CSV table of C-alpha atoms and ligand atoms in Angstrom, one decimal:
chain,number,residue,atom,x,y,z
A,1,MET,CA,-14.9,54.0,-95.0
A,2,SER,CA,-15.8,50.3,-94.5
A,3,SER,CA,-19.2,50.3,-92.7
A,4,LYS,CA,-20.8,47.1,-92.3
A,5,THR,CA,-24.0,46.1,-94.4
A,6,LYS,CA,-26.8,44.4,-93.1
A,7,ARG,CA,-26.9,41.2,-95.1
A,8,ILE,CA,-29.8,38.4,-95.5
A,9,CYS,CA,-28.7,34.8,-96.5
A,10,GLU,CA,-30.6,31.9,-98.1
A,11,LYS,CA,-32.0,30.8,-94.8
A,12,GLY,CA,-33.3,33.8,-93.5
A,13,HIS,CA,-30.5,34.8,-90.8
A,14,SER,CA,-29.6,38.6,-90.8
A,15,TYR,CA,-26.3,39.4,-90.3
A,16,PHE,CA,-23.6,41.8,-90.7
A,17,LYS,CA,-20.4,42.1,-92.5
A,18,SER,CA,-18.0,44.2,-93.6
A,19,SER,CA,-16.3,42.2,-96.1
A,20,ASP,CA,-17.6,40.9,-99.4
A,21,CYS,CA,-17.3,37.4,-97.5
A,22,PRO,CA,-20.7,35.8,-98.0
A,23,THR,CA,-20.6,33.3,-95.4
A,24,CYS,CA,-23.6,33.5,-92.8
A,25,PRO,CA,-22.2,33.3,-89.0
A,26,ILE,CA,-25.3,31.3,-87.8
A,27,CYS,CA,-25.2,29.0,-91.0
A,28,GLU,CA,-21.4,28.6,-90.1
A,29,GLN,CA,-22.3,27.4,-86.2
A,30,GLU,CA,-25.3,25.1,-87.5
A,31,ARG,CA,-23.2,23.5,-90.1
A,32,LYS,CA,-21.0,21.5,-88.0
A,33,PRO,CA,-22.3,18.0,-87.7
A,34,GLU,CA,-19.1,16.3,-86.9
A,35,SER,CA,-18.7,18.6,-83.8
A,36,GLY,CA,-22.3,18.4,-82.7
A,37,PHE,CA,-21.6,15.7,-80.1
A,38,LEU,CA,-19.5,18.6,-78.2
A,39,SER,CA,-22.7,20.5,-77.6
A,40,LEU,CA,-24.2,17.7,-75.7
A,41,LEU,CA,-21.5,18.5,-72.9
A,42,SER,CA,-21.1,20.8,-70.5
A,43,ALA,CA,-18.6,23.3,-71.3
A,44,PRO,CA,-16.0,21.9,-68.9
A,45,ALA,CA,-16.2,18.7,-70.8
A,46,ARG,CA,-16.3,20.1,-74.0
A,47,ARG,CA,-13.2,22.1,-73.2
A,48,ALA,CA,-11.4,19.4,-71.9
A,49,LEU,CA,-11.9,17.1,-75.3
A,50,GLU,CA,-11.1,20.5,-77.3
A,51,ASN,CA,-8.0,20.8,-75.6
A,52,ASN,CA,-6.7,17.6,-76.4
A,53,GLY,CA,-8.1,18.1,-79.8
A,54,ILE,CA,-10.9,15.4,-79.9
A,55,THR,CA,-13.3,17.5,-82.2
A,56,SER,CA,-14.9,14.6,-84.0
A,57,LEU,CA,-16.3,11.5,-83.1
A,58,GLU,CA,-13.6,9.4,-85.3
A,59,THR,CA,-10.6,10.9,-82.9
A,60,LEU,CA,-13.2,10.2,-79.7
A,61,SER,CA,-13.4,6.9,-80.5
A,62,THR,CA,-9.2,6.4,-80.7
A,63,TYR,CA,-9.7,7.0,-76.9
A,64,SER,CA,-10.8,4.6,-73.9
A,65,GLU,CA,-13.3,5.6,-71.6
A,66,LYS,CA,-10.2,5.7,-68.7
A,67,GLU,CA,-8.0,7.6,-71.1
A,68,LEU,CA,-11.2,10.5,-71.5
A,69,LEU,CA,-11.7,10.5,-67.8
A,70,THR,CA,-8.3,11.7,-66.9
A,71,PHE,CA,-8.7,14.7,-68.8
A,72,HIS,CA,-9.3,17.7,-66.5
A,73,GLY,CA,-12.8,18.9,-66.5
A,74,LEU,CA,-14.2,15.5,-68.3
A,75,GLY,CA,-16.3,13.8,-65.6
A,76,PRO,CA,-18.2,10.2,-65.5
A,77,SER,CA,-21.3,11.9,-66.4
A,78,SER,CA,-20.1,12.8,-69.7
A,79,ILE,CA,-19.3,8.7,-70.7
A,80,PRO,CA,-22.8,7.7,-71.2
A,81,LYS,CA,-23.7,11.0,-73.4
A,82,LEU,CA,-20.7,10.3,-75.7
A,83,LYS,CA,-21.0,6.5,-75.8
A,84,GLU,CA,-24.5,7.0,-76.8
A,85,VAL,CA,-23.5,9.4,-79.8
A,86,LEU,CA,-20.9,7.2,-80.7
A,87,ALA,CA,-23.3,4.1,-80.8
A,88,ASN,CA,-25.5,6.1,-83.4
A,89,ASN,CA,-22.3,6.8,-85.6
A,90,GLY,CA,-21.3,3.1,-85.8
A,91,LEU,CA,-18.7,4.1,-83.5
A,92,SER,CA,-17.1,2.8,-79.8
A,93,PHE,CA,-14.4,3.7,-77.5
A,94,LYS,CA,-11.4,2.5,-78.0
A,95,LYS,CA,-11.1,-1.2,-75.9
A,96,HIS,CA,-8.9,-1.5,-73.0
B,101,ZN,ZN1,-27.8,32.1,-92.0
């Protein structure tokens, strides 16, 4: 008998869990500062980056704009957004 129990995390989110794992799924989702930039993008652009293993700004900064634009799903409109996030974090696209 493993009935799910309702729990409330320290931040007040209520969720159901059957295991003893105390992790709140809502907090889990909110706690992603590194991949937060992905949420700025459209779904196809986000998938394009994820499919290429780009889930952090550090990884993103190892690519040039040109390389990123070769990814299927990532259009030119995504570049300014990415550029801005990189700049806000003291990073930039790879040159050339
Ligand atoms: Zn929570």
